[in-house]
Coordinates of N, CA and C in Angstrom, one line a residue:
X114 N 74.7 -73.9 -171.5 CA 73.5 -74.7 -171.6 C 73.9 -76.1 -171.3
X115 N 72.9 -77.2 -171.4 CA 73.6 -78.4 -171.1 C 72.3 -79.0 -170.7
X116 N 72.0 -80.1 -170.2 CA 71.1 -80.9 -169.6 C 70.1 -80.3 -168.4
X117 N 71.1 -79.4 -168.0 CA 69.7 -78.5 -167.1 C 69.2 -77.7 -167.7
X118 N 69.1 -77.3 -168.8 CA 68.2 -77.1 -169.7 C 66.5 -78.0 -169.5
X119 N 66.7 -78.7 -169.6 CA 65.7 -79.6 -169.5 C 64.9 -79.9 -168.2
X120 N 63.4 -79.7 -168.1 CA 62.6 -79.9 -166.8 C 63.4 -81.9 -166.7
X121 N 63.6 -82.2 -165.7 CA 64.1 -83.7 -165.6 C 62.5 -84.6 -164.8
X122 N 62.6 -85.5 -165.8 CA 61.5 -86.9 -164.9 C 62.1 -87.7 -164.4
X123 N 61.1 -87.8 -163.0 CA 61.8 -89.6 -162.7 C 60.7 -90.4 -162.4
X124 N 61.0 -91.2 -162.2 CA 59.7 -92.7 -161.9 C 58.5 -92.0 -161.1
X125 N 58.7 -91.2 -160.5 CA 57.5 -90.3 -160.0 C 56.5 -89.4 -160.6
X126 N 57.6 -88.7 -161.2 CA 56.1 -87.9 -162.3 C 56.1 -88.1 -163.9
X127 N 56.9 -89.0 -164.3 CA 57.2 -89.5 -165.8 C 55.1 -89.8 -166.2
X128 N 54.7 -90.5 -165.7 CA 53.4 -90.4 -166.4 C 52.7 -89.0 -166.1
X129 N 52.7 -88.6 -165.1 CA 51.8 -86.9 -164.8 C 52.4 -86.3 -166.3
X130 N 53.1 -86.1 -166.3 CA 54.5 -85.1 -167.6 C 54.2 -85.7 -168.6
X131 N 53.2 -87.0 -168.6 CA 53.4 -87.4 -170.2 C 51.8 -88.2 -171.0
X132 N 52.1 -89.3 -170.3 CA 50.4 -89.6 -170.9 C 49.5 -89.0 -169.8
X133 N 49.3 -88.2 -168.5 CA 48.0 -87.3 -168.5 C 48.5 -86.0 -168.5
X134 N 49.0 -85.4 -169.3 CA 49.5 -84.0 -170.1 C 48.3 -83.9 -171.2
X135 N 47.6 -82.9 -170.9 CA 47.0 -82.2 -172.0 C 47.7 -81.4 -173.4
X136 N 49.2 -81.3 -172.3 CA 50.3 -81.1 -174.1 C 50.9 -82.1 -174.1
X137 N 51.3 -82.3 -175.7 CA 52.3 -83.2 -176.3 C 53.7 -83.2 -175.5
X138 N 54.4 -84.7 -175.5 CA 55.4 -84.5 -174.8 C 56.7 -85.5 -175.4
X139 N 57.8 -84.5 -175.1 CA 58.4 -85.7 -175.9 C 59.9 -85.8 -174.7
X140 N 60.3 -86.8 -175.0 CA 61.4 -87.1 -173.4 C 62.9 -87.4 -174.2
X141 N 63.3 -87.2 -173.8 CA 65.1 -87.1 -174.2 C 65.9 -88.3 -173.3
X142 N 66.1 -89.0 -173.8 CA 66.1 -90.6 -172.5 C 67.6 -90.4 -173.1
X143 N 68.5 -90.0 -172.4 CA 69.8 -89.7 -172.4 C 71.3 -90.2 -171.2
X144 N 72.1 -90.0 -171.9 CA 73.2 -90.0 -170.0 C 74.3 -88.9 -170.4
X145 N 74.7 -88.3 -169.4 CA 75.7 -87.6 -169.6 C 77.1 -87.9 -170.2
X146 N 77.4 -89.4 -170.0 CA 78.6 -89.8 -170.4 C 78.5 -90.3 -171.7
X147 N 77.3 -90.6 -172.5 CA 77.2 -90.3 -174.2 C 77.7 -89.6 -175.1
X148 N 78.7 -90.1 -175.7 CA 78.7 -88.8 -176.3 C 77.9 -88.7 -177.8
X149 N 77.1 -89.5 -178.4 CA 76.3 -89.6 -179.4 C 75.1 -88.9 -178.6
X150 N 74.7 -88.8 -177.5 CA 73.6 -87.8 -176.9 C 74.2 -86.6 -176.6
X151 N 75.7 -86.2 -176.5 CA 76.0 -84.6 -176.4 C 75.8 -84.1 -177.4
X152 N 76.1 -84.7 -178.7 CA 75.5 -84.5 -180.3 C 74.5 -84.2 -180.3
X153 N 73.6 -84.7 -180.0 CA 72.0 -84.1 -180.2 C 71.8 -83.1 -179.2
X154 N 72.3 -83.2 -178.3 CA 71.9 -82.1 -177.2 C 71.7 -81.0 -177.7
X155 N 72.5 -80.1 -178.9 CA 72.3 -78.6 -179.1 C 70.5 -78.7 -179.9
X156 N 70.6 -79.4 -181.0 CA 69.4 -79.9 -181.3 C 68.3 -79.6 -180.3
X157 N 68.4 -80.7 -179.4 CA 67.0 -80.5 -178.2 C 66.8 -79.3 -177.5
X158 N 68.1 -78.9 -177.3 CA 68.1 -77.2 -176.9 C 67.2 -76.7 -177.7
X159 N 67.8 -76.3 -178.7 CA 67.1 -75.3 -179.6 C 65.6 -75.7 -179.7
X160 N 64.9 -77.0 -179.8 CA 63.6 -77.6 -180.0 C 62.8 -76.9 -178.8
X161 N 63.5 -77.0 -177.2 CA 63.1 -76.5 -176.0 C 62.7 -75.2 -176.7
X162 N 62.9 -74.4 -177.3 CA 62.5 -72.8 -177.8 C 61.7 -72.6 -178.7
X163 N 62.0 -73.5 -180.1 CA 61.5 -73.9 -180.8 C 59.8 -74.4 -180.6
X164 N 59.6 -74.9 -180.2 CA 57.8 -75.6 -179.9 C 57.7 -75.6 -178.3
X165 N 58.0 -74.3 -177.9 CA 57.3 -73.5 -176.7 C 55.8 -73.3 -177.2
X166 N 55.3 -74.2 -175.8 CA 54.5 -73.8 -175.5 C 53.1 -74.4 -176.3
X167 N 54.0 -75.3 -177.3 CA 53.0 -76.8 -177.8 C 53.3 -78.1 -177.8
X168 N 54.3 -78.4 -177.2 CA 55.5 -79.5 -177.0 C 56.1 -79.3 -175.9
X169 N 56.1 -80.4 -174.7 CA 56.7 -80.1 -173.4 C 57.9 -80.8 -173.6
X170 N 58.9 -80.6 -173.6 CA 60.6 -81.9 -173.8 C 61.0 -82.0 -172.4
X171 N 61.4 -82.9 -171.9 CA 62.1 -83.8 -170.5 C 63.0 -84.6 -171.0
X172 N 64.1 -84.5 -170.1 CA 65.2 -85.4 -170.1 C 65.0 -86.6 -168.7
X173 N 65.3 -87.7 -169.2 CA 65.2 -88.6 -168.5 C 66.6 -89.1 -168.3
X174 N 67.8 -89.0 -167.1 CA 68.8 -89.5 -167.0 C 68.7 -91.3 -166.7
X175 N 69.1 -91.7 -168.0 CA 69.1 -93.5 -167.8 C 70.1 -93.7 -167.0
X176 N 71.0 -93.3 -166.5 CA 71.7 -94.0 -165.4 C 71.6 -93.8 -163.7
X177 N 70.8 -92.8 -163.5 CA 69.7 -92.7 -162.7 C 68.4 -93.3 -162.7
X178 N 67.5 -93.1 -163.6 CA 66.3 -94.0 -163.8 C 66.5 -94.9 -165.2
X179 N 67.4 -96.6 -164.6 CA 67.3 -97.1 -165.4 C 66.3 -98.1 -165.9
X180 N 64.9 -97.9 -164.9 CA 63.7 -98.6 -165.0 C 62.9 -97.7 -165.8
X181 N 63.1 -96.6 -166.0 CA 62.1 -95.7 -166.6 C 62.8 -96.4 -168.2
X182 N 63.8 -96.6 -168.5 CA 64.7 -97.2 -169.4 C 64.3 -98.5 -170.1
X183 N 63.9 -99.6 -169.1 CA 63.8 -100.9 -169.3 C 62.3 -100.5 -169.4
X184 N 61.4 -100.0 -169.0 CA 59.4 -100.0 -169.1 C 59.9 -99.8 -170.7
X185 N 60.2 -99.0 -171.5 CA 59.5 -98.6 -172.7 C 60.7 -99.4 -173.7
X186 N 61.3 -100.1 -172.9 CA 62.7 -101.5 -173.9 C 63.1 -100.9 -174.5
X187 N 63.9 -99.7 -174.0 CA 64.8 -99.1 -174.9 C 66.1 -99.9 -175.2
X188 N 67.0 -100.1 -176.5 CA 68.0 -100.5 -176.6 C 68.9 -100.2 -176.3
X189 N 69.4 -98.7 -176.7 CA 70.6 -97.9 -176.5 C 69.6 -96.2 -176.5
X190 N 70.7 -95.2 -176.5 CA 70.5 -94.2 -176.0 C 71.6 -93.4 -176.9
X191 N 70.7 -92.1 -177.4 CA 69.7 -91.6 -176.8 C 68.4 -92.3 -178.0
X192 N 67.2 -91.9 -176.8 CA 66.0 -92.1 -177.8 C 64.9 -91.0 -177.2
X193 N 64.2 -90.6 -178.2 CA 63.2 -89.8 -178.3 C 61.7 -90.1 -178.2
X194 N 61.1 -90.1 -177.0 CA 59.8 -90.7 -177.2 C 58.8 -89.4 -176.7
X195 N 58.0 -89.9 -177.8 CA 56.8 -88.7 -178.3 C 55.4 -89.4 -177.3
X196 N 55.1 -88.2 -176.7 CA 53.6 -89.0 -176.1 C 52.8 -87.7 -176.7
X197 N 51.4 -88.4 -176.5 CA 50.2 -87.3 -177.1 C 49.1 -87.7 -177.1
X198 N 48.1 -87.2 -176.6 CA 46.5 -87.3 -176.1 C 46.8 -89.0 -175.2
X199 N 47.2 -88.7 -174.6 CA 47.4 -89.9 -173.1 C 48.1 -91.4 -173.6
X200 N 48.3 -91.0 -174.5 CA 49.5 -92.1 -175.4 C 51.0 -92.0 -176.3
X201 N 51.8 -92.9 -175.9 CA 52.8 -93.4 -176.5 C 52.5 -93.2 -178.3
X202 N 53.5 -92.3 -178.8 CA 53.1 -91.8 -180.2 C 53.9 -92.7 -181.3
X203 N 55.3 -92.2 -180.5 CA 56.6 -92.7 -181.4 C 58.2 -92.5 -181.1
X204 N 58.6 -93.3 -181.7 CA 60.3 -93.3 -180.8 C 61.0 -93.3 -182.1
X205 N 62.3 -92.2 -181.8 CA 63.5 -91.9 -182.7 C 64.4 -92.1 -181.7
X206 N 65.0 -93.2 -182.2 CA 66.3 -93.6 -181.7 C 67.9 -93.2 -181.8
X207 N 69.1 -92.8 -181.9 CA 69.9 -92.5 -182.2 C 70.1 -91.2 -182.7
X208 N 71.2 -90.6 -183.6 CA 71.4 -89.8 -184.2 C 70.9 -89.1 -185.0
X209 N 69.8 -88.4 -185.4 CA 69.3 -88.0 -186.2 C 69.2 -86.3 -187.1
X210 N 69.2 -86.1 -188.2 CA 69.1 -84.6 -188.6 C 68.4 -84.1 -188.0
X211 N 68.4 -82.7 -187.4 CA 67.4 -82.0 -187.4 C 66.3 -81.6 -187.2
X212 N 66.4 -81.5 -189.0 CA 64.8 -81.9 -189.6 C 64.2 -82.7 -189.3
X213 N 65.0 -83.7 -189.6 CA 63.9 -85.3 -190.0 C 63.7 -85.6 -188.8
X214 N 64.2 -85.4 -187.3 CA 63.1 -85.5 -186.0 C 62.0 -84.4 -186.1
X215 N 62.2 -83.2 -186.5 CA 60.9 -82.3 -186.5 C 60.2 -82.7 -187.4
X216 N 60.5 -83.3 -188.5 CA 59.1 -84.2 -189.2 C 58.7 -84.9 -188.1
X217 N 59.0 -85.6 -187.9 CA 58.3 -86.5 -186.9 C 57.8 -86.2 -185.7
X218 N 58.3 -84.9 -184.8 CA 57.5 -84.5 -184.2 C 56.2 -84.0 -184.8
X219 N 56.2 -83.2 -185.9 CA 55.1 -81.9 -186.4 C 54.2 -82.9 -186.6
X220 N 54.5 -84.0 -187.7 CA 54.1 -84.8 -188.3 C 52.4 -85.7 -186.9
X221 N 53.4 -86.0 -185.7 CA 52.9 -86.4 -184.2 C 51.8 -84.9 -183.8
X222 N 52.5 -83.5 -183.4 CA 51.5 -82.5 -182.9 C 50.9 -81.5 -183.9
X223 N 50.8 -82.1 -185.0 CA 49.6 -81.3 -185.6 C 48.4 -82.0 -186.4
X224 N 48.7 -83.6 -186.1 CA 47.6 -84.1 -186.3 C 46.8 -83.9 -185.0
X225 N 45.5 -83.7 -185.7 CA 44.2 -84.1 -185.3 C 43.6 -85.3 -184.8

């Protein structure tokens, strides 16, 4: 498994994939040479299976698209940005349990 796991955006379809998505979307703004993003990687794996099919997840490589990086002023990497009904929802930055990102996602796609 690994990062091709992941459908990948770039400056071309990153809005089609996200704010005009009729599903929720959440993007993995990562780099390969991280290694606090190869830590989460099993995580996002497992999420990719996990909320099939009500959650779309994309990886965005920031050292390839480092404008897709500077639009949403990201700090550092990795960060997790949630889109839903044609808007920017919410961003988890860094390291995180688990869980406490799937709070935050569920918390994002099962409101109404």
């Amino acid at each position: 498994m690994g990062y091709e796991t992941f459908q990948r955006l770039t400056i071309e379809n990153f809005d089609a994939c996200t704010f005009d998505s009729d599903t929720p979307s959440l993007v993995f703004f990562a780099a390969e040479r991280c290694n606090i993003c190869k830590e989460l990687l099993p995580i996002m794996e497992d999420f990719v299976e996990y909320y099939a099919g009500r959650l779309n997840i994309y990886y965005v490589d920031v050292d390839k698209y480092a404008e897709l990086h500077r639009r949403f002023q990201l700090r550092g990497i990795p960060q997790l940005l949630i889109f839903k009904e044609n808007e920017f929802k919410d961003r988890i930055g860094g390291l995180h349990e688990k869980e406490e990102i799937m709070e935050t996602i569920d918390s994002i796609i099962n409101k109404n």
